[in-house]
Coordinates of C-alpha atoms in Angstrom, one line a residue:
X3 CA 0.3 7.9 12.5
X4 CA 2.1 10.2 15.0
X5 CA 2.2 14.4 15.1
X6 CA 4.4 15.5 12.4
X7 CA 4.8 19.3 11.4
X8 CA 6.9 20.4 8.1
X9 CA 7.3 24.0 6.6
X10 CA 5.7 27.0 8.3
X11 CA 2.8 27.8 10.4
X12 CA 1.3 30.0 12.6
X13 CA 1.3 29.4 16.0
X14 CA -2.5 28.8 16.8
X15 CA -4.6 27.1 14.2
X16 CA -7.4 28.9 12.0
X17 CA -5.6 32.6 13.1
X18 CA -4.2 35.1 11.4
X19 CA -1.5 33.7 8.7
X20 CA -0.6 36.2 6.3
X21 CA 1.6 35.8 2.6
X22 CA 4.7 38.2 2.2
X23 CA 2.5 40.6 0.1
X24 CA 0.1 40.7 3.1
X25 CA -3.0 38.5 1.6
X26 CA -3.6 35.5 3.9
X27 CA -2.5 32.0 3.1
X28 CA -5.5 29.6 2.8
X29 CA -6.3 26.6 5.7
X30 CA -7.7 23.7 4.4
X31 CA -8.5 21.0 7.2
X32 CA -7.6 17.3 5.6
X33 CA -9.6 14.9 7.4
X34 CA -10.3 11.2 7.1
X35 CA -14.2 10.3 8.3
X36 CA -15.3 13.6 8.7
X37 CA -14.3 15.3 11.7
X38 CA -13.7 12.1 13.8
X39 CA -10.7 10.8 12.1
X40 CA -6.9 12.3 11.8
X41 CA -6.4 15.2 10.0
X42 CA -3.5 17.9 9.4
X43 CA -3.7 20.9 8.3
X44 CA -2.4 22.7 5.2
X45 CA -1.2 26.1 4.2
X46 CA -2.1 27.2 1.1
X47 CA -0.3 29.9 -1.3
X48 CA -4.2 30.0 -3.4
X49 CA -7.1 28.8 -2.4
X50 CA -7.2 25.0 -3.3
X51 CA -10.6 25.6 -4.8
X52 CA -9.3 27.7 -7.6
X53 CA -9.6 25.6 -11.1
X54 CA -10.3 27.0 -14.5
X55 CA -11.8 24.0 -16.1
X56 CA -13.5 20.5 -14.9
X57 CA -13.7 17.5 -17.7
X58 CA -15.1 14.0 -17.1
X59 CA -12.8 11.6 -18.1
X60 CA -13.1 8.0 -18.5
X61 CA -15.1 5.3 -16.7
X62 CA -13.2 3.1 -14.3
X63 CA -14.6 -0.3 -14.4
X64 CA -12.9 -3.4 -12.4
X65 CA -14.9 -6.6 -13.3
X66 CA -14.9 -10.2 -12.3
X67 CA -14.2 -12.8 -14.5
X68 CA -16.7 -15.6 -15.6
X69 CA -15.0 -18.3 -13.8
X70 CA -15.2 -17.7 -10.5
X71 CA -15.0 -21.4 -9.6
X72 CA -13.5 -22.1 -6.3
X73 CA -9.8 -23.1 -6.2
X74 CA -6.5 -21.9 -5.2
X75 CA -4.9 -20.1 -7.7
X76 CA -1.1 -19.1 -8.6
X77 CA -0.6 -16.0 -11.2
X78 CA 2.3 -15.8 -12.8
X79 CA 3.0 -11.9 -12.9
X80 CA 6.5 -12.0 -13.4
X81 CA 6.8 -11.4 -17.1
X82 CA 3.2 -9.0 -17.4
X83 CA 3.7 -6.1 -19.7
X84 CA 5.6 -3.1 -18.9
X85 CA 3.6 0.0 -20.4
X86 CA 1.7 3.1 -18.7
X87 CA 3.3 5.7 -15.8
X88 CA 2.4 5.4 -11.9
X89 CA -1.8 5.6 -12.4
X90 CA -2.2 4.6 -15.9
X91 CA 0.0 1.4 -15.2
X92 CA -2.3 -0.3 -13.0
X93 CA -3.5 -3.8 -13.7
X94 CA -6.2 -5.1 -10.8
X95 CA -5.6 -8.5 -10.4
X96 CA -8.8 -9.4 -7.6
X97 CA -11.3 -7.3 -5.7
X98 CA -13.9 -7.0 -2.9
X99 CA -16.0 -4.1 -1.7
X100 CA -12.7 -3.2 0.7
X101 CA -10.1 -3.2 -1.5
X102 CA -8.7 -3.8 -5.3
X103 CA -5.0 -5.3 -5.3
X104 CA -2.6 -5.0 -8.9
X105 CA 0.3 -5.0 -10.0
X106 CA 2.2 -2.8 -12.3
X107 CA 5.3 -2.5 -13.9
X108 CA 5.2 2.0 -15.2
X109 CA 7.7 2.6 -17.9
X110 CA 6.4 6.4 -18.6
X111 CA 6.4 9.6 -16.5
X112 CA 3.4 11.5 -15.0
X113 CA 3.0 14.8 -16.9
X114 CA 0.1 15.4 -14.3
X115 CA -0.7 15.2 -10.6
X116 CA -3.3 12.7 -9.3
X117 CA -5.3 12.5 -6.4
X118 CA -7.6 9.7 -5.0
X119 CA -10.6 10.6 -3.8
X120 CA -12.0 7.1 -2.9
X121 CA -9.3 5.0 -1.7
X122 CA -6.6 5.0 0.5
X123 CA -3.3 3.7 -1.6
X124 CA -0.8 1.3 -0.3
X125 CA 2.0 0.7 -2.8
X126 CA 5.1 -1.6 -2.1
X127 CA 8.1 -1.3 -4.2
X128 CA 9.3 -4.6 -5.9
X129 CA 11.8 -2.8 -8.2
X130 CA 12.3 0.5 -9.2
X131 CA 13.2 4.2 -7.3
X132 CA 12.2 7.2 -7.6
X133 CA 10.5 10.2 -5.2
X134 CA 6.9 10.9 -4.6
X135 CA 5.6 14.7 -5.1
X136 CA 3.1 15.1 -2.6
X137 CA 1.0 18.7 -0.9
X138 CA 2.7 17.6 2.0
X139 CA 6.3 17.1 0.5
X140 CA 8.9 14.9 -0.6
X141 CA 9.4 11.3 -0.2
X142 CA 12.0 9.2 -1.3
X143 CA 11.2 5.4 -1.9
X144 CA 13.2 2.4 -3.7
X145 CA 12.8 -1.8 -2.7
X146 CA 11.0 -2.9 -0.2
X147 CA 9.3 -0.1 0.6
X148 CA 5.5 0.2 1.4
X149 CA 4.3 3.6 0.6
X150 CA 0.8 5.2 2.4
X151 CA -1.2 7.4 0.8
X152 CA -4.0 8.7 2.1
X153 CA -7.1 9.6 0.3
X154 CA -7.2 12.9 -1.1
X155 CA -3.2 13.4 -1.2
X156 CA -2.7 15.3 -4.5
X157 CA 0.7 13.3 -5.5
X158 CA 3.0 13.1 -8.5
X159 CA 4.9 9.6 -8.8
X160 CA 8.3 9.6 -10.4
X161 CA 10.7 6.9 -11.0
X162 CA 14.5 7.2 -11.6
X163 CA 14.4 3.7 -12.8
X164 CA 13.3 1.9 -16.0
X165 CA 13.0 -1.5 -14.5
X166 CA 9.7 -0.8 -12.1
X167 CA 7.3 -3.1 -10.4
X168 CA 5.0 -2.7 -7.5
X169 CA 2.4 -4.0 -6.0
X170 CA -0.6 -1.7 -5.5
X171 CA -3.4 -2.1 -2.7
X172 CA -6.5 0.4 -3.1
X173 CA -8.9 0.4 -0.2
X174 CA -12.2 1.8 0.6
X175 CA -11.6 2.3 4.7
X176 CA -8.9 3.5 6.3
X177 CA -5.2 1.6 6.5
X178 CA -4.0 1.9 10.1
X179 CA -1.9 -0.5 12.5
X180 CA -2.9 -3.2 14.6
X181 CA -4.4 -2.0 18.1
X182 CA -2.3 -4.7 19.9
X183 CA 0.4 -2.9 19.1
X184 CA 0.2 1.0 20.2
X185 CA -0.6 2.2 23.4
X186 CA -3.6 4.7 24.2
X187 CA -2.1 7.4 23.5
X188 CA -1.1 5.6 20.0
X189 CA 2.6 4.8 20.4
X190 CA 4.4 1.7 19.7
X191 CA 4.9 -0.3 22.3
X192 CA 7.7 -2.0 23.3
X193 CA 6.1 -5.8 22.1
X194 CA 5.6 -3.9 18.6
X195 CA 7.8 -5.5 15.3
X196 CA 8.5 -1.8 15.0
X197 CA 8.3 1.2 16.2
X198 CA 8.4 5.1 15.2
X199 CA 11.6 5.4 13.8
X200 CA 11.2 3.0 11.5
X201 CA 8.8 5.1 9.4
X202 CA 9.9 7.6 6.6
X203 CA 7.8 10.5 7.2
X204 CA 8.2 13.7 4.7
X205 CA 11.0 15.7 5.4
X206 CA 11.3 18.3 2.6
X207 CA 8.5 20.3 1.9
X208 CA 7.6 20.9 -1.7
X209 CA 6.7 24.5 -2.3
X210 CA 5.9 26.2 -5.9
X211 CA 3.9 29.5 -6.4
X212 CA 4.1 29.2 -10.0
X213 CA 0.8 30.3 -12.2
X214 CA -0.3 28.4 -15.5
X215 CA -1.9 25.5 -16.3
X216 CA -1.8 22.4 -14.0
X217 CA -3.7 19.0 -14.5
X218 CA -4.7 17.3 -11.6
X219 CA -6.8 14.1 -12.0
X220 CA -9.1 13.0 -9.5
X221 CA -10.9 9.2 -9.1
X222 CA -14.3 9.6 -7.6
X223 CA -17.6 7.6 -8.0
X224 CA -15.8 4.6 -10.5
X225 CA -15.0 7.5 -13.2
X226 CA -12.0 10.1 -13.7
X227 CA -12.0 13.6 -13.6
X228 CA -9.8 16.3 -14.8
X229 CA -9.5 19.3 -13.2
X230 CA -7.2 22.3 -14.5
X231 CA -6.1 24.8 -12.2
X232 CA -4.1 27.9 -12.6
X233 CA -1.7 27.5 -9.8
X234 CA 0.7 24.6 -9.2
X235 CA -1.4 22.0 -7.2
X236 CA 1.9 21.8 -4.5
X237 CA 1.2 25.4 -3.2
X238 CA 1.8 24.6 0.6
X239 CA 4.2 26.1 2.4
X240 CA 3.6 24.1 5.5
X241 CA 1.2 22.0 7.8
X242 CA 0.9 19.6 10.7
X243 CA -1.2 17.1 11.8
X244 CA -1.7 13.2 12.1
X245 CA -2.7 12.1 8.3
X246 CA 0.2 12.7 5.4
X247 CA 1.6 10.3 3.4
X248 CA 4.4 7.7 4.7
X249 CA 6.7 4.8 3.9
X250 CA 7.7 1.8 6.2
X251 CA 10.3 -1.1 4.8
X252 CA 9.8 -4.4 4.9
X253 CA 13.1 -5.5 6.1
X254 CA 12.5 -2.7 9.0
X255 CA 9.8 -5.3 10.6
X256 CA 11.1 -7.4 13.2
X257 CA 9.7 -11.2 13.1
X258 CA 8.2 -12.6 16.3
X259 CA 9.7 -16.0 16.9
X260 CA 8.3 -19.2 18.9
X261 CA 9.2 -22.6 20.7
X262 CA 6.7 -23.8 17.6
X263 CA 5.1 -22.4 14.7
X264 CA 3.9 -19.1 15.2
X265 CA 0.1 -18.6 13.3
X266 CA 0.3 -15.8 10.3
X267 CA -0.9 -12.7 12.9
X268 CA 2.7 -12.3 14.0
X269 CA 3.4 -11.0 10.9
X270 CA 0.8 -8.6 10.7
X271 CA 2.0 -4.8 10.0
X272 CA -1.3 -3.0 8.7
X273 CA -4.8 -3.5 9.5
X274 CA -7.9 -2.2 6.8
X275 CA -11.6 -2.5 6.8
X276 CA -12.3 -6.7 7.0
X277 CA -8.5 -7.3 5.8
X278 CA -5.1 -7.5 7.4
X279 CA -1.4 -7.0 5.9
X280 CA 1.4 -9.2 6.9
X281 CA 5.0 -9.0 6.0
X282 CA 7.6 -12.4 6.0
X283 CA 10.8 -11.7 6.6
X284 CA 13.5 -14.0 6.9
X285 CA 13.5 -15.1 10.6
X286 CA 14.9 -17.5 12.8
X287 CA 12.9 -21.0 12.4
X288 CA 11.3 -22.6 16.0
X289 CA 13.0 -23.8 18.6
X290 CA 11.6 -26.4 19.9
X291 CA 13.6 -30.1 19.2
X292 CA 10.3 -31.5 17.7
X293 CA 9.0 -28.6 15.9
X294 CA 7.8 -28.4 12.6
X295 CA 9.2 -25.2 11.1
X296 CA 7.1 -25.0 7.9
X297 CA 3.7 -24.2 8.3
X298 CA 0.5 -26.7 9.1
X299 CA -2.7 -27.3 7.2
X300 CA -5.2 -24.9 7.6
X301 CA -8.9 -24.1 6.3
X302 CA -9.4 -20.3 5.6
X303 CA -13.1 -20.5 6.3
X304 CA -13.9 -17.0 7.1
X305 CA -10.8 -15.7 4.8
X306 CA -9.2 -15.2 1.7
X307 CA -5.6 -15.3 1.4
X308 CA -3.1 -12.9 -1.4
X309 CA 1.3 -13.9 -1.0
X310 CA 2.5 -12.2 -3.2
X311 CA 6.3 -13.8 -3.6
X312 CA 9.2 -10.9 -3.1
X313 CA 12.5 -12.6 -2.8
X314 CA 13.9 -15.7 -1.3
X315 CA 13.8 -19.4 -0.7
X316 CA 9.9 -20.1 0.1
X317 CA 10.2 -23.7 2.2
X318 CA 6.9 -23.9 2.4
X319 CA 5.9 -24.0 -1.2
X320 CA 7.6 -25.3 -4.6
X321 CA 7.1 -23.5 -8.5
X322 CA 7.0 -20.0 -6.8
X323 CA 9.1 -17.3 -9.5
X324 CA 10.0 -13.9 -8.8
X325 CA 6.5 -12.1 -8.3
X326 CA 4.4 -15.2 -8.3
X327 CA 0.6 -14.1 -6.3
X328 CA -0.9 -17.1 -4.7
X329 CA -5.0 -16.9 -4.1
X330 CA -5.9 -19.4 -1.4
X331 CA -9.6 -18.5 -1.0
X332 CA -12.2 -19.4 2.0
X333 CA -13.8 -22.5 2.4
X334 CA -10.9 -25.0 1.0
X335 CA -8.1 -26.0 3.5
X336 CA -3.9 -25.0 2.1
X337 CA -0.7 -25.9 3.4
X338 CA 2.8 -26.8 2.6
X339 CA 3.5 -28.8 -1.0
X340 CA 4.4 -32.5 -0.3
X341 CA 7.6 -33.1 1.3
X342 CA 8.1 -29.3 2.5
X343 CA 7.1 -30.6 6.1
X344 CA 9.4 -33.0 6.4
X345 CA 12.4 -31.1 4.9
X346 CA 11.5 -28.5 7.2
X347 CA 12.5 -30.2 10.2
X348 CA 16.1 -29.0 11.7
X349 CA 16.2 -26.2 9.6
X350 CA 17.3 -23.1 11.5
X351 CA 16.2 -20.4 9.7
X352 CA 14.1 -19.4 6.2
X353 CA 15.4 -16.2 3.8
X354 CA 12.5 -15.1 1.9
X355 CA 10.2 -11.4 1.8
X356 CA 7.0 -12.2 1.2
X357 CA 3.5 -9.7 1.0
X358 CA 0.3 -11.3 2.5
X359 CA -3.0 -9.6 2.5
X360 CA -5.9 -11.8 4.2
X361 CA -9.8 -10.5 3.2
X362 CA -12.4 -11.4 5.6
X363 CA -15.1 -11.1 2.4
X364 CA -15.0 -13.0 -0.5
X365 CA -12.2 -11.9 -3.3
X366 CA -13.5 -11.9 -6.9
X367 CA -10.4 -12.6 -9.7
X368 CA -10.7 -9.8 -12.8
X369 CA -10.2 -11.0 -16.4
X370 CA -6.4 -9.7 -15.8
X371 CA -6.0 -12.4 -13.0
X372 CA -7.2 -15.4 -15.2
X373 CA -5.0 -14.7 -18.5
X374 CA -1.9 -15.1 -15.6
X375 CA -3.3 -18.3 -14.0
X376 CA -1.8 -21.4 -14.0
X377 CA -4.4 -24.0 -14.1
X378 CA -2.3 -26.9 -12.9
X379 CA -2.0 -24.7 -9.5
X380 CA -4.8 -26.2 -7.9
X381 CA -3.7 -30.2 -8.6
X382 CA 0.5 -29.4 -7.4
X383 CA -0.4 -31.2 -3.7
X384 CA -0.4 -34.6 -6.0
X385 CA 2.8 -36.8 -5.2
X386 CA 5.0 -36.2 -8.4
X387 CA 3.1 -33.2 -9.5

């Protein structure tokens, strides 16, 4: 992401900076891979380091189910259970050594702050609004919305809403854009399907010097960990830098369009370690006379592909609900359901939001996945079926 600078600072970094009773505010540098990535840097009211009790908490353990056979799959998540606030919520559908994608649907509220310590989090909003509580401020979110949060954000998720569902994304490296689309000195250039101002960046910075007790939970190592301070965790009274959380809406991205059908990297928005993020949006359908809007057979062989089903008419595919996932893994060819060629020609255009995440690894279905699988998926390119 760009510069961005909220609250106050002092005018050269790691000088001088001093609190209204004359003790000095503390500097933490936040930095993603070491000293070579982004970073900002915070303010502090009290040292960040200051905590009156650590507690390990429980083991986190995501495991893959028994049957792994290899087939496409279609999870019906539509009607899982509601239950558990923005952390405690989480259900992880499927899984590789880069990332861990859920769903969840929070009905309670966070009496604590969390922080990540091993994955950067991408959230998108399916229902629900609320703000998020972050060290480096306030941001607003409701539908549509993908939320970034980088590793190490200490964050507190609340929703105005009781009717919440989002899809969570938790990866090991880094979530950034695709190279094609910034310049070298990182801006969006003008062949971009968006640009700078279509990001949310935080505008009001949250500032409390208040003393007590304060729970933040941290997730390191596959495990949970409490930590108690004695100062409210949101203590900053201002920073600047390149990594803080963000939010970017789907119906912000700007479909690239073709004479014929375009392949699925013109819909790519985010880029992580061996994976990719694309976002459909409803889009004017090709324009050649002869073409064949709805998309062709093709073999993932290197890739495994997650849509997860937002909203609209998918032409492409019939028995998608409301927050259906499809799994089409590597090594099997996909493609449109029988007929959905055909009807595709002439069509003009296609109104659906759609969330696609393509692994270049292997992804492994969790126990969660299977009790939402429909096993008749796999048999639905039968005539009649």
């Amino acid at each position: 992401m760009y510069y961005h600078a909220l609250g106050t600072i002092p005018h050269k970094r790691h000088t001088v900076f001093r609190r209204p009773d004359g003790e000095l505010f503390t500097e933490e540098l936040f930095g993603a891979e070491g000293f070579h990535g982004n970073s900002s840097l915070l303010y502090h009211y009290h040292m960040p380091t200051r905590v009156t009790k650590i507690e390990q908490g429980a083991k986190i353990e995501v495991k893959a189910a028994d049957d792994q056979t290899l087939r496409h799959r279609h999870l019906k998540t539509k009607d899982i259970p509601t239950g558990g606030d923005a952390i405690t919520g989480r259900k992880v559908l499927m899984f590789n050594n880069d990332l861990q994608i859920g769903i969840m649907r929070p009905t309670d509220a966070m009496n604590y702050f969390y922080r990540n310590g091993e994955h950067d989090e991408l959230l998108f909003i399916h229902e629900g609004t609320g703000h998020l509580q972050t060290n480096f401020g306030r941001l607003d979110f409701g539908y549509g919305d993908y939320i970034y949060i980088p590793r190490g954000t200490t964050y507190q998720m609340n929703f105005d809403t009781d009717k919440n569902r989002v899809l969570t994304v938790d990866s090991t490296g880094p979530i950034d854009f695709p190279k094609r689309y910034l310049s070298e000195m990182g801006q969006f250039m003008e062949n971009s399907p968006f640009c700078e101002r279509d990001f949310r960046l935080p505008q009001e910075q949250l500032f409390f010097e208040e003393e007590g007790e304060f729970e933040v939970r941290i997730k390191k190592g596959g495990r949970m960990h409490h930590y108690t301070f004695d100062h409210h965790p949101l203590d900053v009274v201002g920073w600047d830098g390149y990594l803080y959380p963000w939010i970017f809406n789907i119906k912000d991205f700007e479909p690239i369009t073709g004479r014929v059908h375009q392949p699925p990297p013109v819909h790519q928005t985010f880029r992580g370690h061996n994976y990719v993020v694309c976002s459909f949006c409803p889009r004017k359908f090709d324009y050649h006379p002869d073409a064949i809007p709805a998309p062709y057979n093709h073999s993932n062989v290197d890739s495994d592909e997650m849509l997860y089903y937002v909203e609209g008419d998918f032409m492409s595919r019939k028995g998608m609900d409301y927050a259906s996932i499809t799994l089409h893994p590597g090594g099997i060819p996909h493609g449109p359901h029988p007929g959905k060629a055909e009807a595709s020609i002439g069509a003009e255009e296609t109104d659906e939001y759609a969330v696609m995440i393509d692994t270049f690894k292997p992804m492994y279905v969790t126990e969660e996945a299977m009790r939402l699988d429909d096993p008749s998926y796999p048999y639905s390119w039968l005539e009649g079926k």
